[in-house]
mmCIF file of C-alpha atoms in Angstrom:
data_model
loop_
_atom_site.group_PDB
_atom_site.id
_atom_site.type_symbol
_atom_site.label_atom_id
_atom_site.label_comp_id
_atom_site.label_asym_id
_atom_site.label_seq_id
_atom_site.Cartn_x
_atom_site.Cartn_y
_atom_site.Cartn_z
ATOM 1 C CA MET A 1 -2.275 4.721 5.181
ATOM 2 C CA VAL A 2 -0.730 7.369 2.959
ATOM 3 C CA ALA A 3 2.576 7.343 4.846
ATOM 4 C CA VAL A 4 2.862 3.554 4.604
ATOM 5 C CA SER A 5 2.012 3.618 0.901
ATOM 6 C CA LEU A 6 4.534 6.312 0.072
ATOM 7 C CA LEU A 7 7.305 4.702 2.097
ATOM 8 C CA GLY A 8 6.416 1.255 0.764
ATOM 9 C CA ALA A 9 6.710 2.564 -2.795
ATOM 10 C CA VAL A 10 10.484 2.884 -2.463
ATOM 11 C CA MET A 11 11.146 0.130 0.101
ATOM 12 C CA SER A 12 9.947 -3.412 0.615
ATOM 13 C CA SER A 13 6.245 -3.061 1.331
ATOM 14 C CA THR A 14 6.365 -6.091 3.636
ATOM 15 C CA GLY A 15 9.172 -4.519 5.640
ATOM 16 C CA VAL A 16 7.345 -1.214 5.911
ATOM 17 C CA VAL A 17 4.226 -2.931 7.228
ATOM 18 C CA ALA A 18 6.335 -4.821 9.769
ATOM 19 C CA ILE A 19 7.904 -1.548 10.919
ATOM 20 C CA PHE A 20 4.520 0.142 11.314
ATOM 21 C CA ILE A 21 2.786 -2.671 13.245
ATOM 22 C CA PRO A 22 4.024 -1.474 16.675
ATOM 23 C CA VAL A 23 3.154 2.113 15.763
ATOM 24 C CA VAL A 24 -0.391 1.170 14.770
ATOM 25 C CA LEU A 25 -0.864 -0.956 17.883
ATOM 26 C CA SER A 26 0.289 1.941 20.055
ATOM 27 C CA VAL A 27 -2.039 4.403 18.301
ATOM 28 C CA ALA A 28 -4.996 2.024 18.651
ATOM 29 C CA ASN A 29 -4.231 1.547 22.334
ATOM 30 C CA ARG A 30 -3.996 5.303 22.966
ATOM 31 C CA MET A 31 -7.205 6.001 21.056
ATOM 32 C CA GLY A 32 -9.035 3.171 22.798
ATOM 33 C CA ILE A 33 -10.182 1.470 19.612
ATOM 34 C CA PRO A 34 -9.736 -2.151 18.532
ATOM 35 C CA ALA A 35 -6.371 -2.675 16.811
ATOM 36 C CA GLY A 36 -8.075 -4.497 13.933
ATOM 37 C CA ARG A 37 -9.714 -1.237 12.855
ATOM 38 C CA LEU A 38 -6.263 0.155 12.046
ATOM 39 C CA MET A 39 -4.453 -3.036 11.074
ATOM 40 C CA MET A 40 -6.608 -3.663 7.995
ATOM 41 C CA PRO A 41 -5.857 -0.228 6.493
ATOM 42 C CA LEU A 42 -2.180 -0.857 7.283
ATOM 43 C CA GLY A 43 -2.303 -4.132 5.375
ATOM 44 C CA PHE A 44 -4.088 -2.549 2.430
ATOM 45 C CA ALA A 45 -1.576 0.295 2.353
ATOM 46 C CA GLY A 46 1.211 -2.268 2.161
ATOM 47 C CA LEU A 47 -0.487 -4.016 -0.734
ATOM 48 C CA ILE A 48 -1.215 -0.804 -2.590
ATOM 49 C CA SER A 49 2.354 0.432 -2.161
ATOM 50 C CA GLY A 50 3.494 -2.475 -4.312
ATOM 51 C CA MET A 51 1.688 -0.837 -7.217
ATOM 52 C CA MET A 52 3.561 2.448 -6.976
ATOM 53 C CA THR A 53 7.087 1.832 -8.350
ATOM 54 C CA LEU A 54 9.176 -0.783 -10.072
ATOM 55 C CA VAL A 55 11.103 -1.723 -6.915
ATOM 56 C CA ALA A 56 8.176 -1.772 -4.476
ATOM 57 C CA THR A 57 7.572 -5.502 -4.837
ATOM 58 C CA PRO A 58 9.603 -8.321 -6.404
ATOM 59 C CA PRO A 59 6.994 -9.384 -8.997
ATOM 60 C CA ASN A 60 7.260 -5.952 -10.637
ATOM 61 C CA MET A 61 10.988 -6.483 -11.142
ATOM 62 C CA VAL A 62 10.504 -10.062 -12.362
ATOM 63 C CA VAL A 63 7.989 -8.986 -15.006
ATOM 64 C CA ASN A 64 10.275 -6.132 -16.066
ATOM 65 C CA SER A 65 13.242 -8.530 -16.407
ATOM 66 C CA GLU A 66 11.207 -10.976 -18.480
ATOM 67 C CA LEU A 67 9.976 -8.215 -20.778
ATOM 68 C CA MET A 68 13.537 -7.054 -21.358
ATOM 69 C CA ARG A 69 14.769 -10.636 -21.838
ATOM 70 C CA HIS A 70 12.266 -11.058 -24.658
ATOM 71 C CA GLY A 71 13.326 -7.808 -26.313
ATOM 72 C CA ILE A 72 10.312 -5.795 -25.159
ATOM 73 C CA GLN A 73 10.857 -2.414 -23.573
ATOM 74 C CA GLY A 74 10.612 -2.675 -19.781
ATOM 75 C CA PHE A 75 8.916 -0.357 -17.359
ATOM 76 C CA GLY A 76 10.424 2.838 -16.018
ATOM 77 C CA PHE A 77 10.951 3.308 -12.280
ATOM 78 C CA PHE A 78 7.693 5.260 -11.977
ATOM 79 C CA GLY A 79 5.883 3.331 -14.737
ATOM 80 C CA PHE A 80 3.363 1.931 -12.261
ATOM 81 C CA THR A 81 2.805 5.175 -10.354
ATOM 82 C CA PRO A 82 -0.174 6.673 -12.265
ATOM 83 C CA MET A 83 -2.299 3.555 -11.816
ATOM 84 C CA GLY A 84 -0.967 3.024 -8.280
ATOM 85 C CA LEU A 85 -1.980 6.549 -7.254
ATOM 86 C CA ILE A 86 -5.490 6.037 -8.611
ATOM 87 C CA ILE A 87 -5.838 2.796 -6.671
ATOM 88 C CA LEU A 88 -4.371 4.431 -3.544
ATOM 89 C CA VAL A 89 -6.898 7.288 -3.664
ATOM 90 C CA MET A 90 -9.756 4.837 -4.252
ATOM 91 C CA GLY A 91 -8.568 2.680 -1.329
ATOM 92 C CA ILE A 92 -8.343 5.663 1.007
ATOM 93 C CA LEU A 93 -11.799 6.883 0.004
ATOM 94 C CA TYR A 94 -13.272 3.409 0.406
ATOM 95 C CA LEU A 95 -11.742 2.814 3.833
ATOM 96 C CA ASP A 96 -12.681 6.341 4.970
ATOM 97 C CA ARG A 97 -16.275 5.814 3.825
ATOM 98 C CA ARG A 98 -16.342 2.429 5.539
ATOM 99 C CA ASP A 99 -15.441 4.086 8.856
ATOM 100 C CA GLU A 100 -18.377 6.482 8.629
ATOM 101 C CA THR A 101 -20.953 3.743 8.115
ATOM 102 C CA ARG A 102 -19.882 1.515 10.995
ATOM 103 C CA PRO A 103 -19.573 2.437 14.658
ATOM 104 C CA PHE A 104 -16.580 1.405 16.775
#
């Protein structure tokens, strides 16, 4: 989840998730667990990565362009990162806690 989020922060998060799907399926197969148990965290990591930098997802760039068009100072490249990191840590803790309370 962390690797996908960090890579997705500087690349298209949708593309990163697409790249990691075969990896996650292979890991699930080798570990003998249902693929869905790992695919949901992969999807969440892709979503969270969009909150990390200005270029991680197109809506961030659209909002930045509109702010600048209206004469308002836009965001910096890492303007979203503090809040994105908080949400990433909370997501990891939540998904980790969820795994402890539910058997395979």
